[in-house]
Amino acid sequence: GMPTSLALVQSEMTATANWTWTMFPGLSKGAINTLIAHGDDLVKSKYLAKLVSGEWTGTMCLTEPHCGSDLAQVATKAEPIEGGKYKISGTKIFISCGEHDFTDNILHCVLARLPDAPPGIKGISLFAVPKFTVEDDGTLTDKLNGATIGRIESKMGCHGSPTCEINFDGAVGELIGTPHKGMSHMFTFINTSRMGTAIQGLAAAEGSYQLALSYAKDRLAMRSLSGPKAPEKAADPIIVHPAVRSMLLTQKCIAEGGRSMIYDCAFLGDEMAEAEANGDHAKAKAIDDRLGFLTPILKGFLTEKGSEAASLGIQVYGGHGYIKSNGVEQIARDVRIASVWEGTTQIQALDLLGRKIMLQKLKPIN
């Protein structure tokens, strides 16, 4: 496929046009990356081709009713059965794109505990659990796999994405990677999603800016302080007023600055892939560490600023920004979740300071 940099350019455009639609292939991309990095040959042969083609989609199943970011409390169980498979039992909530009929099947990447698992994070494993049963040769059956939908949430925004409670009742799945290493494996998926969520912040800023800029050029109100700019009209376009220009330029700065931040990390991703292909594992590890440092900055900063830009878009519209038919209020509702999911802004701060800076003895900033 395309290199990371070009793929992210494409992702920004589709996310700006329709964020909730972009979530479906975005989550599938996370599942693909996770299977490539950690899956064995059987798991890859069963699921990868269909995920890459878009015939199936993927989800990440972490959160449970009693625990969100503190995944040490995960209680979902995985019982070994014949054929090297496992029966998964437990409830996951807030699962984006967890139920739909866009595709023939959905692959859930599920965190669960084996019977001999130690407590806490070190006892979590990762499993591939399809909505419909798949034979070992990759043949899709019409048999549901014990992953049933408890409910689809009614939300503030992102209405185009079904957010689900999924009840796993003896659903059959395969282990992804090594037992008890599920949390580290899932970070492949999480980091993909955090980059995608940073794009959500950028997309909100860009989309709101485009709408607000167009409106400010057409909406007439009062005269410019320096004299009429459209004397033939009843009033000047509001874009001539300093306060409106300030809001528009703030939106533009967030969008263009955010784009530069994301593209810079995208090029690092290209360099890391090239280093791995050339067998330069030391260089690849150094770039991966750098990306690990930058990811919580991208996610935390751009989601907060994207929400700020979306709010400014409503402000430029005035009362018309509060009306659904004009579109800017939807951007504000949709982007509000960005600073919450995939780890809140405060969780990103803990990750950045604790894991990325202090544990590495200030190396990333020296």
Coordinates of C-alpha atoms in Angstrom, one line a residue:
G1 CA 0.0 0.0 0.0
M2 CA 0.9 3.6 0.2
P3 CA 3.7 4.8 2.5
T4 CA 2.6 6.2 5.8
S5 CA 3.0 9.8 4.8
L6 CA 0.7 9.6 1.7
A7 CA -1.8 7.5 3.6
L8 CA -2.1 10.2 6.3
V9 CA -2.6 12.9 3.6
Q10 CA -5.5 10.8 2.3
S11 CA -6.8 10.2 5.8
E12 CA -6.9 14.0 6.6
M13 CA -9.0 14.7 3.5
T14 CA -11.5 11.9 4.2
A15 CA -11.6 12.8 7.9
T16 CA -12.4 16.5 7.1
A17 CA -15.1 15.4 4.7
N18 CA -16.7 12.8 7.0
W19 CA -15.0 11.8 10.3
T20 CA -17.4 9.1 11.3
W21 CA -17.1 7.2 8.0
T22 CA -13.3 7.5 8.2
M23 CA -13.4 5.6 11.6
F24 CA -14.4 2.3 9.9
P25 CA -11.2 1.9 7.7
G26 CA -9.2 3.7 10.4
L27 CA -10.0 1.0 13.0
S28 CA -9.4 -1.7 10.4
K29 CA -5.9 -0.2 9.8
G30 CA -5.2 -0.6 13.5
A31 CA -6.3 -4.2 13.4
I32 CA -4.2 -4.8 10.3
N33 CA -1.1 -3.3 11.9
T34 CA -1.6 -5.4 15.1
L35 CA -2.0 -8.7 13.2
I36 CA 1.1 -8.0 11.0
A37 CA 3.2 -7.1 14.0
H38 CA 2.1 -9.8 16.4
G39 CA -0.1 -12.5 14.8
D40 CA 1.0 -16.0 13.9
D41 CA 0.7 -17.4 10.4
L42 CA -2.7 -18.9 11.0
V43 CA -4.2 -15.7 12.3
K44 CA -2.7 -13.7 9.5
S45 CA -3.9 -16.1 6.8
K46 CA -7.5 -16.2 8.2
Y47 CA -8.0 -12.4 8.6
L48 CA -5.5 -10.1 7.0
A49 CA -6.5 -10.4 3.3
K50 CA -10.2 -9.6 4.1
L51 CA -9.2 -6.7 6.4
V52 CA -6.8 -5.2 3.8
S53 CA -9.4 -5.5 1.0
G54 CA -12.0 -3.8 3.1
E55 CA -14.4 -6.8 2.9
W56 CA -14.2 -7.1 6.7
T57 CA -13.6 -4.4 9.3
G58 CA -11.9 -4.4 12.7
T59 CA -12.5 -3.1 16.2
M60 CA -10.5 -2.7 19.4
C61 CA -12.2 -4.0 22.5
L62 CA -10.5 -2.7 25.7
T63 CA -13.0 -0.8 27.9
E64 CA -15.2 -2.6 30.3
P65 CA -18.1 -1.2 32.5
H66 CA -15.8 -0.9 35.5
C67 CA -12.6 0.2 33.8
G68 CA -11.5 2.5 31.1
S69 CA -7.9 3.7 31.0
D70 CA -7.0 1.6 34.0
L71 CA -6.8 -1.7 32.0
A72 CA -5.2 -3.5 34.9
Q73 CA -8.8 -4.2 36.0
V74 CA -9.8 -6.0 32.8
A75 CA -12.0 -9.0 33.9
T76 CA -12.9 -10.6 30.5
K77 CA -11.8 -14.3 30.6
A78 CA -10.3 -16.5 27.9
E79 CA -10.6 -20.3 28.4
P80 CA -8.4 -22.6 26.3
I81 CA -10.3 -25.1 24.2
E82 CA -9.3 -27.7 21.5
G83 CA -7.4 -26.7 18.4
G84 CA -5.4 -23.9 20.0
K85 CA -8.4 -21.7 20.3
Y86 CA -10.1 -19.9 23.3
K87 CA -13.6 -19.1 24.5
I88 CA -13.9 -15.4 25.4
S89 CA -16.4 -14.4 28.0
G90 CA -17.1 -10.8 29.3
T91 CA -18.5 -7.4 28.4
K92 CA -16.8 -4.6 26.5
I93 CA -18.3 -1.2 26.2
F94 CA -17.8 1.9 24.0
I95 CA -16.7 -0.2 21.1
S96 CA -16.6 2.1 18.0
C97 CA -18.0 0.6 14.8
G98 CA -18.8 -2.5 16.8
E99 CA -21.9 -3.5 14.8
H100 CA -23.0 -2.7 11.2
D101 CA -23.8 -4.4 7.9
F102 CA -21.3 -2.5 5.8
T103 CA -19.2 -5.6 5.5
D104 CA -19.6 -9.4 5.8
N105 CA -17.7 -9.7 9.0
I106 CA -16.1 -7.8 11.9
L107 CA -12.9 -8.8 13.6
H108 CA -12.8 -7.8 17.3
C109 CA -9.3 -7.4 18.9
V110 CA -10.2 -8.3 22.5
L111 CA -8.1 -8.0 25.7
A112 CA -8.8 -10.9 28.1
R113 CA -7.2 -13.0 30.9
L114 CA -6.1 -16.6 30.6
P115 CA -6.8 -18.9 33.7
D116 CA -3.1 -18.7 34.8
A117 CA -2.8 -15.0 34.3
P118 CA -1.0 -12.9 36.9
P119 CA -2.9 -9.9 38.3
G120 CA -2.7 -6.5 36.7
I121 CA -1.4 -5.4 33.3
K122 CA 1.1 -8.3 33.1
G123 CA -1.8 -10.8 33.0
I124 CA -3.6 -9.5 29.9
S125 CA -3.6 -11.3 26.6
L126 CA -4.9 -10.3 23.2
F127 CA -7.3 -12.3 21.0
A128 CA -8.8 -12.2 17.5
V129 CA -12.6 -12.8 17.8
P130 CA -14.8 -12.6 14.7
K131 CA -18.5 -11.6 14.7
F132 CA -19.2 -14.6 12.4
T133 CA -17.2 -17.9 12.7
V134 CA -14.4 -18.3 10.3
E135 CA -12.9 -21.7 9.4
D136 CA -9.2 -22.2 9.6
D137 CA -8.9 -22.0 5.8
G138 CA -10.5 -18.5 5.9
T139 CA -13.9 -19.6 4.8
L140 CA -16.7 -17.4 6.3
T141 CA -19.7 -19.2 7.8
D142 CA -23.1 -17.7 8.6
K143 CA -22.8 -18.8 12.3
L144 CA -22.7 -16.0 14.8
N145 CA -19.8 -16.4 17.2
G146 CA -21.3 -15.5 20.6
A147 CA -20.4 -11.8 20.3
T148 CA -23.8 -10.1 20.8
I149 CA -24.7 -6.5 21.0
G150 CA -26.1 -5.4 24.3
R151 CA -26.9 -1.9 23.1
I152 CA -25.9 0.9 20.7
E153 CA -25.2 4.1 22.6
S154 CA -27.1 7.4 22.0
K155 CA -24.3 9.9 21.9
M156 CA -23.6 13.6 21.8
G157 CA -21.9 13.3 18.4
C158 CA -20.3 10.9 15.9
H159 CA -23.8 9.6 15.1
G160 CA -22.5 7.9 11.9
S161 CA -20.4 5.5 14.0
P162 CA -22.2 2.8 16.0
T163 CA -20.7 2.7 19.6
C164 CA -21.6 -0.6 21.1
E165 CA -21.7 -2.7 24.2
I166 CA -20.6 -6.2 23.1
N167 CA -21.3 -9.2 25.3
F168 CA -18.8 -12.1 24.6
D169 CA -20.5 -15.3 25.7
G170 CA -18.1 -18.1 24.9
A171 CA -17.1 -16.4 21.6
V172 CA -14.3 -18.4 20.0
G173 CA -11.1 -16.6 19.2
E174 CA -7.4 -17.1 18.6
L175 CA -4.5 -15.7 20.6
I176 CA -2.6 -12.8 19.0
G177 CA 1.1 -12.9 19.9
T178 CA 2.4 -14.1 23.3
P179 CA 0.3 -15.0 26.3
H180 CA 0.2 -12.2 29.0
K181 CA 1.8 -9.7 26.5
G182 CA -1.6 -8.4 25.2
M183 CA -1.2 -4.9 26.5
S184 CA 2.1 -4.3 24.7
H185 CA 0.7 -5.9 21.6
M186 CA -2.4 -3.7 21.8
F187 CA -0.3 -0.6 21.9
T188 CA 0.4 -1.2 18.2
F189 CA -3.4 -0.7 17.7
I190 CA -3.6 2.1 20.3
N191 CA -0.8 4.2 18.8
T192 CA -2.4 3.8 15.3
S193 CA -5.7 5.1 16.8
R194 CA -4.0 7.9 18.7
M195 CA -2.4 9.2 15.5
G196 CA -5.9 8.9 13.9
T197 CA -7.4 10.8 16.7
A198 CA -4.8 13.6 16.3
I199 CA -6.0 13.7 12.7
Q200 CA -9.6 14.1 14.0
G201 CA -8.5 17.3 15.8
L202 CA -6.8 18.6 12.6
A203 CA -9.8 17.7 10.5
A204 CA -12.2 19.5 12.9
A205 CA -10.0 22.6 12.7
E206 CA -9.8 22.5 8.9
G207 CA -13.5 21.7 8.3
S208 CA -14.7 24.4 10.7
Y209 CA -12.3 26.9 9.2
Q210 CA -13.5 26.3 5.7
L211 CA -17.1 26.8 6.6
A212 CA -16.4 29.8 8.8
L213 CA -14.2 31.5 6.1
S214 CA -16.9 31.0 3.5
Y215 CA -19.6 32.4 5.8
A216 CA -17.5 35.4 6.9
K217 CA -17.0 36.4 3.3
D218 CA -20.7 36.4 2.6
R219 CA -22.3 37.6 5.8
L220 CA -22.9 41.4 5.9
A221 CA -22.8 43.3 9.2
M222 CA -21.8 46.9 10.0
R223 CA -18.9 48.8 8.4
S224 CA -15.2 48.3 8.6
L225 CA -13.5 50.6 11.2
S226 CA -11.2 51.9 8.4
G227 CA -14.1 52.8 6.1
P228 CA -16.6 50.9 3.9
K229 CA -15.1 47.9 2.0
A230 CA -18.3 47.1 0.1
P231 CA -20.0 50.6 -0.3
E232 CA -22.4 49.2 -2.9
K233 CA -23.9 46.9 -0.2
A234 CA -25.9 47.5 2.9
A235 CA -22.9 46.5 5.1
D236 CA -19.4 45.0 4.8
P237 CA -18.7 41.3 5.0
I238 CA -17.9 40.4 8.6
I239 CA -14.4 39.1 7.5
V240 CA -13.3 42.8 7.5
H241 CA -13.7 43.0 11.3
P242 CA -10.6 42.4 13.4
A243 CA -12.3 40.1 15.9
V244 CA -13.6 37.8 13.2
R245 CA -10.3 37.8 11.4
S246 CA -8.6 36.9 14.7
M247 CA -10.9 33.8 15.1
L248 CA -10.4 32.8 11.5
L249 CA -6.6 33.1 11.7
T250 CA -6.6 31.1 14.9
Q251 CA -8.4 28.3 13.2
K252 CA -6.1 28.5 10.3
C253 CA -3.0 28.4 12.5
I254 CA -4.3 25.3 14.3
A255 CA -5.1 23.5 11.1
E256 CA -1.8 24.3 9.3
G257 CA 0.3 23.9 12.4
G258 CA -1.4 20.6 13.2
R259 CA -0.9 19.4 9.6
S260 CA 2.8 20.1 9.8
M261 CA 3.1 18.2 13.1
I262 CA 1.3 15.1 11.7
Y263 CA 3.1 15.1 8.4
D264 CA 6.5 15.3 10.2
C265 CA 5.6 12.2 12.2
A266 CA 4.4 10.6 9.0
F267 CA 7.8 11.0 7.4
L268 CA 9.4 9.5 10.5
G269 CA 7.1 6.5 10.0
D270 CA 8.4 6.2 6.4
E271 CA 12.0 6.4 7.6
M272 CA 11.3 3.7 10.2
A273 CA 9.7 1.4 7.6
E274 CA 12.7 1.9 5.3
A275 CA 15.2 1.1 8.2
E276 CA 13.3 -2.1 9.0
A277 CA 13.3 -3.1 5.4
N278 CA 17.0 -2.6 5.2
G279 CA 17.7 -4.5 8.4
D280 CA 18.8 -1.4 10.3
H281 CA 17.0 -2.4 13.5
A282 CA 18.9 0.1 15.7
K283 CA 17.8 3.0 13.5
A284 CA 14.2 1.7 13.4
K285 CA 14.2 1.4 17.2
A286 CA 15.5 5.0 17.6
I287 CA 12.8 6.3 15.3
D288 CA 10.1 4.2 17.0
D289 CA 11.2 5.7 20.4
R290 CA 10.9 9.2 18.9
L291 CA 7.4 8.5 17.6
G292 CA 6.5 7.1 20.9
F293 CA 7.5 10.4 22.5
L294 CA 5.7 12.5 19.9
T295 CA 2.4 10.5 19.8
P296 CA 0.9 11.7 23.1
I297 CA 1.9 15.3 22.2
L298 CA 0.1 15.0 18.9
K299 CA -3.0 13.3 20.4
G300 CA -3.3 15.6 23.5
F301 CA -2.5 18.9 21.9
L302 CA -4.3 18.6 18.6
T303 CA -7.6 17.2 20.0
E304 CA -7.8 20.0 22.4
K305 CA -7.0 22.6 19.8
G306 CA -9.4 21.0 17.3
S307 CA -12.2 21.4 19.8
E308 CA -11.2 25.0 20.3
A309 CA -11.2 25.7 16.5
A310 CA -14.6 24.1 16.2
S311 CA -16.0 26.3 18.9
L312 CA -14.5 29.4 17.1
G313 CA -16.3 28.3 13.9
I314 CA -19.6 28.5 15.8
Q315 CA -18.6 31.9 17.1
V316 CA -17.9 33.2 13.6
Y317 CA -21.4 32.1 12.5
G318 CA -23.0 33.7 15.6
G319 CA -26.5 32.5 16.2
H320 CA -26.5 30.6 12.8
G321 CA -23.7 28.5 14.1
Y322 CA -26.0 27.0 16.7
I323 CA -28.4 25.8 14.0
K324 CA -27.9 22.2 12.8
S325 CA -28.5 22.9 9.1
N326 CA -25.3 25.0 8.9
G327 CA -23.0 22.2 9.9
V328 CA -20.5 23.8 12.2
E329 CA -22.2 22.6 15.4
Q330 CA -21.9 19.0 14.2
I331 CA -18.1 19.5 14.0
A332 CA -18.0 20.7 17.5
R333 CA -20.1 17.8 18.8
D334 CA -18.1 15.2 16.8
V335 CA -14.7 16.4 17.9
R336 CA -15.5 16.7 21.6
I337 CA -14.9 13.0 22.1
A338 CA -11.4 13.3 20.6
S339 CA -9.8 14.6 23.8
V340 CA -11.5 11.8 25.7
W341 CA -11.1 8.5 23.8
E342 CA -7.8 6.7 23.2
G343 CA -6.8 8.1 26.6
T344 CA -7.9 11.5 27.9
T345 CA -5.6 14.5 27.6
Q346 CA -4.7 14.0 31.2
I347 CA -3.8 10.3 30.5
Q348 CA -1.6 11.5 27.6
A349 CA 0.2 13.8 30.0
L350 CA 0.9 10.9 32.3
D351 CA 2.2 8.8 29.4
L352 CA 4.4 11.6 28.2
L353 CA 5.9 12.6 31.5
G354 CA 5.9 9.2 33.2
R355 CA 6.7 6.6 30.6
K356 CA 8.3 8.7 27.9
I357 CA 10.4 11.2 29.8
M358 CA 11.0 10.1 33.4
L359 CA 11.4 6.4 32.8
Q360 CA 13.9 7.3 30.1
K361 CA 15.8 9.6 32.4
L362 CA 14.9 12.8 30.3
K363 CA 16.5 11.3 27.2
P364 CA 13.7 12.4 24.8
I365 CA 14.1 16.1 25.7
N366 CA 17.9 16.2 26.2

